[in-house]
Amino acid sequence: MENTQTGDVKMPITYEDLKQSLVDSGRPYDFDMIDRAYALAEKAHGGQRRRSGEPYICHPLSVASILVELGMDSESIAAALMHDVAEDTPVTVAEIKQKFGPDVALLVDGVTKLTQIKFSNVEDRQAENLRKMLLAMSQDVRVMIIKLCDRLHNMRTGDAWPEQKRRDKALETMEVYAPIAHRLGISNIKEELEDRSLHYLDPVGYETIRDLLNKHGDEFLHTVCHTIAKHLAENGIQKATIRHRVKSIYGIYLQNKDFEEIYDIYAVRIILENVSECYNALGLIHDMYHPLPNRFKDYISTPKPNGYQSLHTTVIGREAIPFEVQIRTWDMDRMAEYGIAAHWKYKAGITNGSSDKLDERLAWVRQLLESQRSSADATDLLSDIKSDLLPEEVFAFTPRGDVINLPAGATAIDFAYAIHSAVGNRMIGAKVNNRIVPIDHKVQTGEIIEIITGPENRGPSRDWLNIVKTSEAKNKIRNWFKKERREENIQEGREALERELRRNLMSMTDEQHETFME
Ligand code: MN
C-alpha cells in the first residue's frame, strides 16, 4: 500500500477514468444508473469549485473511485456521485428517490445526515458513543462506507484547509472515523486516515518517519517474498500464499521507539494448508535468514488469550533490514481476521459487555465486505445489513453536544435521569430539535434533546415509574419518593401521637416528648 504523500501534481479525475475502473473491475455494474447519477451530480454542482480550485465534481468522482477499489455495488457508486447534492445544491432527496428509487435515496440521505453532525471537540469519554451513534445512524452499512471514503478524499485534499480546520478534521478522523474503519475491517482506509491525520497533527513526527521508510522502500519486501516463495516451493511447499505489508507511519509513531528498535516495520505473512507445513516453513525461513534472538513466538502451541494462533519470528537478511515473519494456516488466518474476539478488541482493550454484540455483527459485516471484494459477481448482500447493527440502543445529544446512550424505547424522562437525577427530578417538559414533545416521547437516534426543568423542590410523578424504560431512572424516582416519604412519615407519626395524647387529655412539653420518644 502506498500511503506516502507525493508532491507531484495529478490530473483531476474524469468520469471516463471512473468508468474505465468500473469496466476493469470485471463486475456487472449498472452503467445506465451510474451514468444518470453522474449527469445529475455534474449538472447540480455546475460551476461550484473546491477550495483547492478544482471543479467540485472531482470530489464525488474521487469518492466513487475509492468505492470501486473496495468492490462496492452500483447503488453505492451512484450514491457516492450524488452524496453532496442534497447538502450543497437545490436537488432534494425526494427527487433522487423519484429518479433512482428508495435504496439510492436512503444512501444519499444517510451520508447527508452524517455530514451534518459536527463534533467540535471529541473527548475520549464520548468517542466510543459517537462511533456507535454514527453506526446506528447509518441505517445501512453502505452509508458508513461511503462516508469513510468521503472523509478519506477530504483528508487527501485537506492541504487547502485553513490550519485550524485541518487540526479539527484530523482529530475527528483519528478519534471517530479511523476506529470505525478498523471495526469494519477496512484496514487500508483506516491506516491512510490515521497517517493523514498524523500528518496534520504532528507534521515533524510524520515526516521523520516517512523519510526513514522511503530510505528502504518496499521493493525490498517484494524481493524477500519472491525469494521465500521459491525456496518453499523447492522444498515441497507448493501452495503457500505469501503476503507482505509495511507498518503504517502512525503505527510506527505509536511505538515511540528508535526506528532501529522496531522489528515489525516490514512483515511477511505465509498462509499454509496445515500445522505441520507451518513448522516446516519456519525451519526453512530460519535456514534462509538469520533469526534475531528472543523474537520467536509459538502462538500455535500456546494461543493468545483471544484465540489468536500463528508462528512469529523476526529475521534479518543480507540487506541488514530486520523483518517479521508470521506463519499460519487458513483457519488461523480467518480467526485472526474475523474472529469474534476480533483483534481490535484485543488491541483496543475493550472489555465492556455491551460492545460484544456489536462486534459480532461487525465481524459479519467484515466477512461480507471481504467476499464482496473477492467475488466477481456483485451481489447486494451488503444492503441486507440495514442497521440492525445496534437494534437495542439509541443515541441522542444534549444541547451541549454530549451523547447519551439509552436502550431502544427509552423516553425523554430516561434521558433526563441519564444526565443527572437532579435534572430528572425537576423535569417539567422536553424539547426535541427545538420542538416541545410529551415527556413520554420515545428517544430516536440523532435527536438533540433539551430537558425543561421547574423549581428545585419539584419532584417526579409516581406515574413515571410506568413510563420509564431504564432501571437507572426507576431507581432514581423510587429513591426520591423514599426520601420524600421519610419526612412525610416523621410528620405523620408526630401528628398521630399528638392526636392520641389530646384524646387522653394529656399534654407534653418538648422536653418530655423527647424523653418519651426514647
Ligand atoms: Mn463530500
Coordinates of C-alpha atoms and ligand atoms in Angstrom, one line a residue:
M1 CA 0.0 0.0 0.0
E2 CA 1.2 3.4 -0.9
N3 CA 0.5 5.8 1.9
T4 CA 3.1 8.4 1.3
Q5 CA 2.0 11.8 0.0
T6 CA 3.9 12.7 -3.1
G7 CA 4.4 16.2 -4.3
D8 CA 3.6 15.6 -7.9
V9 CA 0.6 17.2 -9.5
K10 CA -2.0 14.8 -10.5
M11 CA -4.5 15.3 -13.3
P12 CA -8.0 15.8 -12.0
I13 CA -10.1 12.6 -12.2
T14 CA -12.7 12.5 -15.0
Y15 CA -15.9 10.4 -15.5
E16 CA -14.1 8.5 -18.2
D17 CA -11.4 7.4 -15.6
L18 CA -14.1 6.2 -13.3
K19 CA -15.9 4.3 -16.0
Q20 CA -12.7 2.7 -17.0
S21 CA -12.1 1.4 -13.5
L22 CA -15.6 0.1 -13.3
V23 CA -15.0 -1.9 -16.6
D24 CA -11.6 -3.0 -15.4
S25 CA -13.1 -4.4 -12.2
G26 CA -15.0 -7.0 -14.3
R27 CA -18.1 -6.7 -12.2
P28 CA -21.6 -6.4 -13.7
Y29 CA -22.2 -2.7 -12.9
D30 CA -25.4 -0.9 -13.8
F31 CA -23.9 1.6 -16.2
D32 CA -27.2 3.2 -17.0
M33 CA -27.9 4.1 -13.4
I34 CA -24.3 5.3 -12.8
D35 CA -24.4 7.4 -16.0
R36 CA -27.6 9.1 -14.8
A37 CA -26.2 9.7 -11.3
Y38 CA -23.2 11.3 -12.8
A39 CA -25.3 13.5 -15.1
L40 CA -27.4 14.7 -12.2
A41 CA -24.4 15.4 -10.0
E42 CA -22.5 17.2 -12.7
K43 CA -25.4 19.4 -13.5
A44 CA -26.3 20.1 -9.8
H45 CA -22.7 21.1 -8.8
G46 CA -22.4 23.1 -12.0
G47 CA -19.9 25.8 -11.6
Q48 CA -19.0 25.0 -8.0
R49 CA -15.4 24.7 -7.1
R50 CA -13.5 23.2 -4.2
R51 CA -11.3 25.3 -2.0
S52 CA -8.3 24.0 -4.0
G53 CA -9.7 25.4 -7.2
E54 CA -10.7 22.1 -8.8
P55 CA -14.2 21.7 -10.2
Y56 CA -16.4 20.4 -7.4
I57 CA -17.4 17.3 -9.3
C58 CA -13.8 15.9 -8.9
H59 CA -14.7 15.2 -5.3
P60 CA -17.7 12.9 -5.8
L61 CA -15.8 11.3 -8.7
S62 CA -12.9 10.5 -6.4
V63 CA -15.1 9.2 -3.7
A64 CA -16.8 6.9 -6.2
S65 CA -13.5 5.6 -7.5
I66 CA -12.3 4.7 -3.9
L67 CA -15.6 2.7 -3.6
V68 CA -14.8 0.9 -6.8
E69 CA -11.5 -0.2 -5.3
L70 CA -13.3 -1.5 -2.3
G71 CA -15.6 -3.6 -4.6
M72 CA -18.8 -1.8 -3.7
D73 CA -22.0 -2.1 -5.7
S74 CA -23.8 0.0 -8.3
E75 CA -26.1 1.7 -5.8
S76 CA -23.1 2.8 -3.6
I77 CA -21.3 4.2 -6.7
A78 CA -24.4 6.1 -7.8
A79 CA -25.0 7.4 -4.3
A80 CA -21.3 8.4 -3.9
L81 CA -21.6 10.5 -7.1
M82 CA -24.6 12.3 -5.7
H83 CA -23.5 12.3 -2.0
D84 CA -23.2 16.1 -1.7
V85 CA -26.1 17.3 -3.9
A86 CA -28.7 17.3 -1.1
E87 CA -26.4 19.3 1.2
D88 CA -25.0 21.8 -1.3
T89 CA -27.4 22.1 -4.2
P90 CA -31.2 22.6 -4.8
V91 CA -31.6 18.9 -5.6
T92 CA -33.6 17.1 -2.9
V93 CA -33.5 13.6 -1.6
A94 CA -37.2 13.3 -2.7
E95 CA -36.1 13.9 -6.3
I96 CA -33.3 11.3 -6.0
K97 CA -35.9 8.9 -4.7
Q98 CA -38.2 9.5 -7.6
K99 CA -35.4 9.1 -10.2
F100 CA -33.3 6.4 -8.6
G101 CA -35.6 4.5 -6.2
P102 CA -35.7 4.3 -2.4
D103 CA -32.3 2.5 -1.8
V104 CA -30.1 5.0 -3.5
A105 CA -32.1 7.8 -1.9
L106 CA -31.6 6.3 1.5
L107 CA -27.8 6.1 1.0
V108 CA -27.7 9.8 -0.1
D109 CA -29.9 10.8 2.8
G110 CA -27.8 8.8 5.3
V111 CA -24.5 10.4 4.1
T112 CA -26.0 13.8 4.2
K113 CA -27.2 13.3 7.8
L114 CA -23.8 12.1 8.9
T115 CA -22.2 15.1 7.3
Q116 CA -24.4 17.4 9.2
I117 CA -23.2 16.1 12.5
K118 CA -20.3 18.3 13.7
F119 CA -18.4 17.4 16.8
S120 CA -16.5 20.5 17.9
N121 CA -14.2 18.5 20.2
V122 CA -14.2 14.8 20.7
E123 CA -13.5 13.9 24.3
D124 CA -12.2 10.4 25.0
R125 CA -15.2 9.7 27.2
Q126 CA -17.5 10.5 24.3
A127 CA -15.6 9.0 21.4
E128 CA -17.0 5.4 21.7
N129 CA -20.6 6.7 22.0
L130 CA -20.1 8.9 18.9
R131 CA -18.8 6.0 16.9
K132 CA -21.7 3.8 17.9
M133 CA -24.1 6.6 17.2
L134 CA -22.8 7.1 13.7
L135 CA -23.0 3.4 13.0
A136 CA -26.6 3.4 14.3
M137 CA -27.4 6.4 12.2
S138 CA -26.0 4.8 9.1
Q139 CA -29.1 2.5 8.9
D140 CA -27.4 0.7 6.0
V141 CA -23.7 -0.1 6.5
R142 CA -23.0 1.2 2.9
V143 CA -23.8 4.7 4.2
M144 CA -20.9 4.5 6.6
I145 CA -18.6 3.1 3.9
I146 CA -19.4 5.9 1.6
K147 CA -18.9 8.4 4.4
L148 CA -15.4 6.9 5.2
C149 CA -14.4 7.3 1.5
D150 CA -15.7 10.9 1.6
R151 CA -13.6 11.6 4.6
L152 CA -10.6 9.9 3.1
H153 CA -10.8 12.0 0.0
N154 CA -11.3 15.2 2.0
M155 CA -8.2 14.3 4.1
R156 CA -6.2 13.7 0.9
T157 CA -7.0 17.1 -0.3
G158 CA -7.0 18.9 3.1
D159 CA -3.9 21.0 2.4
A160 CA -6.3 23.7 1.1
W161 CA -8.0 24.0 4.5
P162 CA -7.0 26.6 7.0
E163 CA -4.8 25.4 9.8
Q164 CA -7.5 25.2 12.5
K165 CA -9.8 23.2 10.2
R166 CA -7.0 20.8 9.4
R167 CA -6.5 20.0 13.0
D168 CA -10.2 19.7 13.8
K169 CA -10.8 17.3 10.9
A170 CA -7.6 15.4 11.8
L171 CA -8.7 14.9 15.4
E172 CA -12.2 13.9 14.5
T173 CA -10.8 11.4 11.9
M174 CA -8.4 9.9 14.4
E175 CA -11.0 9.6 17.2
V176 CA -14.1 8.6 15.3
Y177 CA -13.7 7.6 11.7
A178 CA -10.4 5.6 11.7
P179 CA -11.7 3.4 14.6
I180 CA -14.9 2.7 12.6
A181 CA -12.9 1.8 9.5
H182 CA -10.9 -0.5 11.7
R183 CA -14.0 -2.2 13.1
L184 CA -15.4 -2.7 9.6
G185 CA -12.1 -4.4 8.7
I186 CA -11.2 -1.9 6.0
S187 CA -7.7 -1.6 7.2
N188 CA -6.1 0.2 4.3
I189 CA -8.6 3.0 4.7
K190 CA -8.1 3.0 8.5
E191 CA -4.3 3.3 8.1
E192 CA -4.5 6.1 5.5
L193 CA -6.9 8.0 7.6
E194 CA -4.6 7.8 10.6
D195 CA -1.5 8.6 8.6
R196 CA -3.1 11.7 7.0
S197 CA -4.4 12.8 10.4
L198 CA -1.0 12.4 12.0
H199 CA 0.5 14.5 9.1
Y200 CA -1.7 17.4 10.2
L201 CA -1.4 16.9 14.0
D202 CA 2.4 16.3 14.2
P203 CA 3.9 17.2 10.8
V204 CA 7.5 16.8 12.0
G205 CA 7.0 13.4 13.6
Y206 CA 5.2 12.3 10.4
E207 CA 7.9 13.4 8.1
T208 CA 10.7 12.0 10.1
I209 CA 9.2 8.5 9.9
R210 CA 8.2 8.9 6.2
D211 CA 11.8 9.8 5.3
L212 CA 13.2 6.8 7.2
L213 CA 10.7 4.5 5.4
N214 CA 11.5 5.9 2.0
K215 CA 15.1 5.2 2.5
H216 CA 14.4 1.4 2.4
G217 CA 11.4 1.4 0.1
D218 CA 9.3 -1.7 -0.2
E219 CA 10.9 -3.2 -3.3
F220 CA 13.0 -4.9 -0.6
L221 CA 9.8 -6.8 0.6
H222 CA 8.9 -7.8 -2.9
T223 CA 12.3 -9.4 -3.4
V224 CA 12.1 -11.1 0.0
C225 CA 8.6 -12.6 -0.8
H226 CA 9.8 -13.8 -4.2
T227 CA 12.9 -15.5 -2.6
I228 CA 10.8 -17.1 0.1
A229 CA 8.2 -18.5 -2.3
K230 CA 10.9 -20.0 -4.4
H231 CA 12.7 -21.6 -1.5
L232 CA 9.4 -23.0 -0.1
A233 CA 8.4 -24.5 -3.4
E234 CA 11.9 -26.1 -3.9
N235 CA 11.4 -27.8 -0.5
G236 CA 8.0 -29.3 -1.2
I237 CA 5.6 -26.5 0.0
Q238 CA 3.8 -25.6 -3.3
K239 CA 0.7 -23.9 -2.1
A240 CA 1.9 -21.1 0.1
T241 CA 0.1 -17.8 0.0
I242 CA 2.6 -15.0 0.8
R243 CA 1.5 -11.5 1.7
H244 CA 3.5 -8.6 2.9
R245 CA 3.0 -5.2 4.5
V246 CA 4.8 -2.2 5.6
K247 CA 3.7 -0.9 9.0
S248 CA 1.8 2.4 8.7
I249 CA 3.5 5.6 9.6
Y250 CA 1.1 6.1 12.5
G251 CA 1.7 2.5 13.7
I252 CA 5.4 3.3 13.9
Y253 CA 4.7 6.6 15.5
L254 CA 2.7 4.9 18.3
Q255 CA 5.6 2.6 19.2
N256 CA 7.6 5.7 20.3
K257 CA 11.0 3.9 19.8
D258 CA 14.0 4.4 17.7
F259 CA 13.4 3.2 14.2
E260 CA 16.1 0.6 14.5
E261 CA 14.4 -0.9 17.6
I262 CA 11.1 -1.6 15.8
Y263 CA 11.4 -5.0 14.3
D264 CA 8.0 -5.3 12.6
I265 CA 8.1 -2.4 10.3
Y266 CA 8.3 -4.9 7.4
A267 CA 6.3 -8.1 7.7
V268 CA 5.7 -11.1 5.6
R269 CA 2.8 -13.5 6.2
I270 CA 2.8 -17.0 5.0
I271 CA -0.5 -18.9 4.9
L272 CA -0.4 -22.6 4.5
E273 CA -2.6 -25.7 4.4
N274 CA -1.9 -27.3 7.7
V275 CA 0.1 -27.0 11.0
S276 CA 2.9 -29.4 10.1
E277 CA 3.6 -27.2 7.0
C278 CA 3.8 -24.2 9.3
Y279 CA 6.6 -25.7 11.4
N280 CA 8.3 -26.9 8.3
A281 CA 8.2 -23.5 6.7
L282 CA 9.5 -22.0 9.9
G283 CA 12.6 -24.2 9.7
L284 CA 13.1 -23.2 6.1
I285 CA 12.9 -19.5 6.9
H286 CA 15.4 -19.9 9.7
D287 CA 17.7 -21.6 7.2
M288 CA 17.5 -18.7 4.7
Y289 CA 17.7 -15.8 7.2
H290 CA 19.3 -15.2 10.5
P291 CA 16.7 -15.2 13.3
L292 CA 17.0 -12.5 15.9
P293 CA 17.2 -13.8 19.5
N294 CA 14.1 -13.7 21.7
R295 CA 11.8 -12.8 18.8
F296 CA 10.4 -16.3 18.2
K297 CA 6.8 -16.9 19.5
D298 CA 4.9 -20.1 19.1
Y299 CA 1.3 -19.0 19.3
I300 CA 0.2 -22.2 17.6
S301 CA 1.0 -24.4 20.6
T302 CA 0.2 -21.6 23.0
P303 CA -2.5 -19.4 21.5
K304 CA -3.0 -15.8 22.8
P305 CA -5.9 -15.3 25.3
N306 CA -8.2 -14.2 22.5
G307 CA -7.6 -17.4 20.5
Y308 CA -5.0 -15.9 18.1
Q309 CA -2.7 -18.5 16.6
S310 CA 0.5 -18.1 14.4
L311 CA 4.2 -18.6 14.5
H312 CA 6.1 -15.3 14.8
T313 CA 9.7 -14.8 14.2
T314 CA 12.0 -11.9 13.3
V315 CA 14.8 -12.5 10.8
I316 CA 17.5 -10.5 9.1
G317 CA 19.0 -11.0 5.7
R318 CA 21.9 -9.7 3.7
E319 CA 20.2 -6.3 3.3
A320 CA 20.5 -5.9 7.1
I321 CA 16.9 -4.9 7.4
P322 CA 15.0 -7.0 10.0
F323 CA 11.5 -8.1 9.2
E324 CA 8.8 -10.1 10.9
V325 CA 7.5 -13.4 9.5
Q326 CA 4.1 -14.7 10.5
I327 CA 3.2 -18.3 9.6
R328 CA -0.3 -19.7 10.0
T329 CA -3.0 -21.9 8.4
W330 CA -6.0 -20.6 6.6
D331 CA -8.2 -21.3 9.6
M332 CA -6.0 -19.4 11.9
D333 CA -5.9 -16.5 9.4
R334 CA -9.7 -16.3 9.2
M335 CA -9.9 -16.4 13.0
A336 CA -7.3 -13.6 13.2
E337 CA -9.2 -11.5 10.6
Y338 CA -12.8 -12.0 11.6
G339 CA -12.8 -13.9 14.9
I340 CA -15.4 -12.8 17.4
A341 CA -12.6 -12.0 19.8
A342 CA -11.6 -9.8 16.9
H343 CA -8.1 -8.4 17.3
W344 CA -9.5 -4.9 17.5
K345 CA -10.9 -5.8 20.9
Y346 CA -7.7 -7.3 21.9
K347 CA -5.7 -4.3 20.9
A348 CA -8.1 -1.7 22.0
G349 CA -8.7 -3.4 25.3
I350 CA -12.5 -3.1 25.0
T351 CA -14.0 -5.2 27.7
N352 CA -17.5 -3.9 28.5
G353 CA -20.2 -6.3 27.7
S354 CA -22.4 -4.1 25.6
S355 CA -19.9 -3.9 22.7
D356 CA -19.8 -7.7 22.3
K357 CA -23.0 -8.0 20.2
L358 CA -21.9 -5.0 18.1
D359 CA -18.6 -6.7 17.5
E360 CA -20.3 -10.0 16.5
R361 CA -22.4 -8.0 13.9
L362 CA -19.4 -6.1 12.7
A363 CA -17.5 -9.3 12.3
W364 CA -20.3 -10.4 10.0
V365 CA -20.1 -7.1 8.0
R366 CA -16.4 -7.7 7.6
Q367 CA -16.9 -11.1 6.2
L368 CA -19.4 -9.7 3.7
L369 CA -17.1 -6.9 2.7
E370 CA -14.3 -9.4 2.1
S371 CA -16.4 -11.7 0.0
Q372 CA -17.8 -8.7 -1.9
R373 CA -14.2 -7.7 -2.7
S374 CA -13.0 -11.1 -3.8
S375 CA -16.0 -12.4 -5.7
A376 CA -16.7 -11.3 -9.3
D377 CA -20.5 -11.3 -9.1
A378 CA -21.5 -8.2 -7.2
T379 CA -24.4 -9.3 -5.0
D380 CA -26.2 -6.8 -2.9
L381 CA -25.6 -8.7 0.3
L382 CA -24.4 -5.5 2.0
S383 CA -27.7 -3.8 1.5
D384 CA -29.3 -6.6 3.7
I385 CA -27.4 -5.2 6.7
K386 CA -29.9 -2.4 7.2
S387 CA -29.0 -1.2 10.5
D388 CA -29.8 -3.9 12.9
L389 CA -26.2 -3.1 13.7
L390 CA -27.4 -1.6 17.0
P391 CA -31.1 -2.5 17.3
E392 CA -31.1 -2.4 21.1
E393 CA -29.5 1.0 21.5
V394 CA -30.4 4.7 20.7
F395 CA -28.1 7.7 20.9
A396 CA -29.2 11.3 21.4
F397 CA -27.4 14.6 22.1
T398 CA -27.8 17.1 24.9
P399 CA -27.8 20.7 23.7
R400 CA -24.2 20.9 24.7
G401 CA -23.3 18.1 22.3
D402 CA -22.8 15.2 24.8
V403 CA -24.0 11.9 23.6
I404 CA -26.4 10.0 25.8
N405 CA -26.7 6.3 25.1
L406 CA -30.0 4.6 26.1
P407 CA -31.8 1.3 25.4
A408 CA -34.2 1.4 22.5
G409 CA -37.7 2.5 23.6
A410 CA -36.3 4.8 26.3
T411 CA -38.2 8.1 26.9
A412 CA -37.3 11.7 27.4
I413 CA -37.7 11.1 31.1
D414 CA -35.0 8.4 30.9
F415 CA -32.8 10.8 29.0
A416 CA -33.3 13.4 31.8
Y417 CA -32.3 10.9 34.5
A418 CA -29.3 9.8 32.5
I419 CA -28.0 13.3 32.6
H420 CA -28.4 13.6 36.3
S421 CA -31.0 12.7 38.9
A422 CA -31.5 16.4 39.8
V423 CA -32.4 17.0 36.1
G424 CA -34.9 14.2 36.1
N425 CA -36.5 15.2 39.5
R426 CA -37.1 18.7 38.3
M427 CA -38.2 17.8 34.8
I428 CA -41.4 19.5 33.6
G429 CA -41.1 19.1 29.9
A430 CA -38.8 18.3 26.9
K431 CA -37.9 19.8 23.5
V432 CA -36.6 17.6 20.7
N433 CA -34.8 19.6 18.0
N434 CA -36.3 22.7 19.5
R435 CA -40.0 21.4 19.4
I436 CA -41.9 20.7 22.6
V437 CA -42.7 17.0 22.9
P438 CA -44.6 15.0 25.5
I439 CA -42.4 13.8 28.3
D440 CA -43.0 10.1 27.3
H441 CA -41.5 10.9 23.9
K442 CA -39.5 7.8 22.7
V443 CA -35.9 8.9 22.0
Q444 CA -34.7 8.4 18.5
T445 CA -31.0 8.2 17.4
G446 CA -29.6 11.6 16.4
E447 CA -32.1 13.8 18.2
I448 CA -31.0 16.8 20.2
I449 CA -33.0 16.8 23.4
E450 CA -33.4 19.7 25.8
I451 CA -34.9 19.0 29.2
I452 CA -37.0 21.8 30.6
T453 CA -36.8 21.9 34.4
G454 CA -39.0 23.5 37.1
P455 CA -38.3 24.7 40.6
E456 CA -35.9 22.8 42.8
N457 CA -38.5 21.3 45.2
R458 CA -40.5 19.8 42.3
G459 CA -40.4 16.1 42.3
P460 CA -41.2 13.3 39.8
S461 CA -44.7 11.9 39.4
R462 CA -45.4 8.4 40.5
D463 CA -46.9 7.6 37.1
W464 CA -43.4 8.0 35.6
L465 CA -42.5 4.6 37.1
N466 CA -44.8 3.1 34.4
I467 CA -43.3 5.2 31.6
V468 CA -39.6 4.9 32.0
K469 CA -37.6 2.2 30.4
T470 CA -34.2 2.2 32.2
S471 CA -33.7 0.8 35.7
E472 CA -31.5 3.8 36.4
A473 CA -34.5 6.2 36.0
K474 CA -36.7 3.8 38.0
N475 CA -34.3 3.7 40.9
K476 CA -33.8 7.4 41.0
I477 CA -37.5 8.0 41.0
R478 CA -38.0 5.5 43.8
N479 CA -35.2 7.0 45.8
W480 CA -36.8 10.4 45.6
F481 CA -40.1 9.0 47.0
K482 CA -38.3 7.1 49.7
K483 CA -36.5 10.2 50.8
E484 CA -39.6 12.3 50.5
R485 CA -41.7 9.8 52.4
R486 CA -39.2 9.7 55.3
E487 CA -40.1 13.3 56.0
E488 CA -43.8 12.6 55.4
N489 CA -43.7 9.6 57.7
I490 CA -42.0 11.5 60.5
Q491 CA -44.6 14.3 60.2
E492 CA -47.5 11.8 60.2
G493 CA -46.1 9.9 63.2
R494 CA -45.8 13.1 65.2
E495 CA -49.3 14.2 64.4
A496 CA -50.7 10.8 65.3
L497 CA -49.0 10.9 68.7
E498 CA -50.4 14.3 69.4
R499 CA -53.9 13.3 68.5
E500 CA -53.6 10.3 70.8
L501 CA -52.3 12.5 73.7
R502 CA -55.1 15.0 73.2
R503 CA -57.7 12.3 73.2
N504 CA -56.4 11.2 76.6
L505 CA -56.3 14.9 77.8
M506 CA -52.6 14.7 78.2
S507 CA -50.0 17.1 77.1
M508 CA -46.2 17.1 76.9
T509 CA -43.6 19.7 76.8
D510 CA -41.0 19.3 74.0
E511 CA -38.5 18.0 76.7
Q512 CA -40.9 15.4 77.9
H513 CA -41.7 14.5 74.4
E514 CA -38.1 13.7 73.7
T515 CA -37.7 11.5 76.8
F516 CA -40.9 9.7 75.9
M517 CA -39.7 9.0 72.4
E518 CA -36.5 7.5 73.7
Ligands
MN1 MN -18.3 15.0 0.3

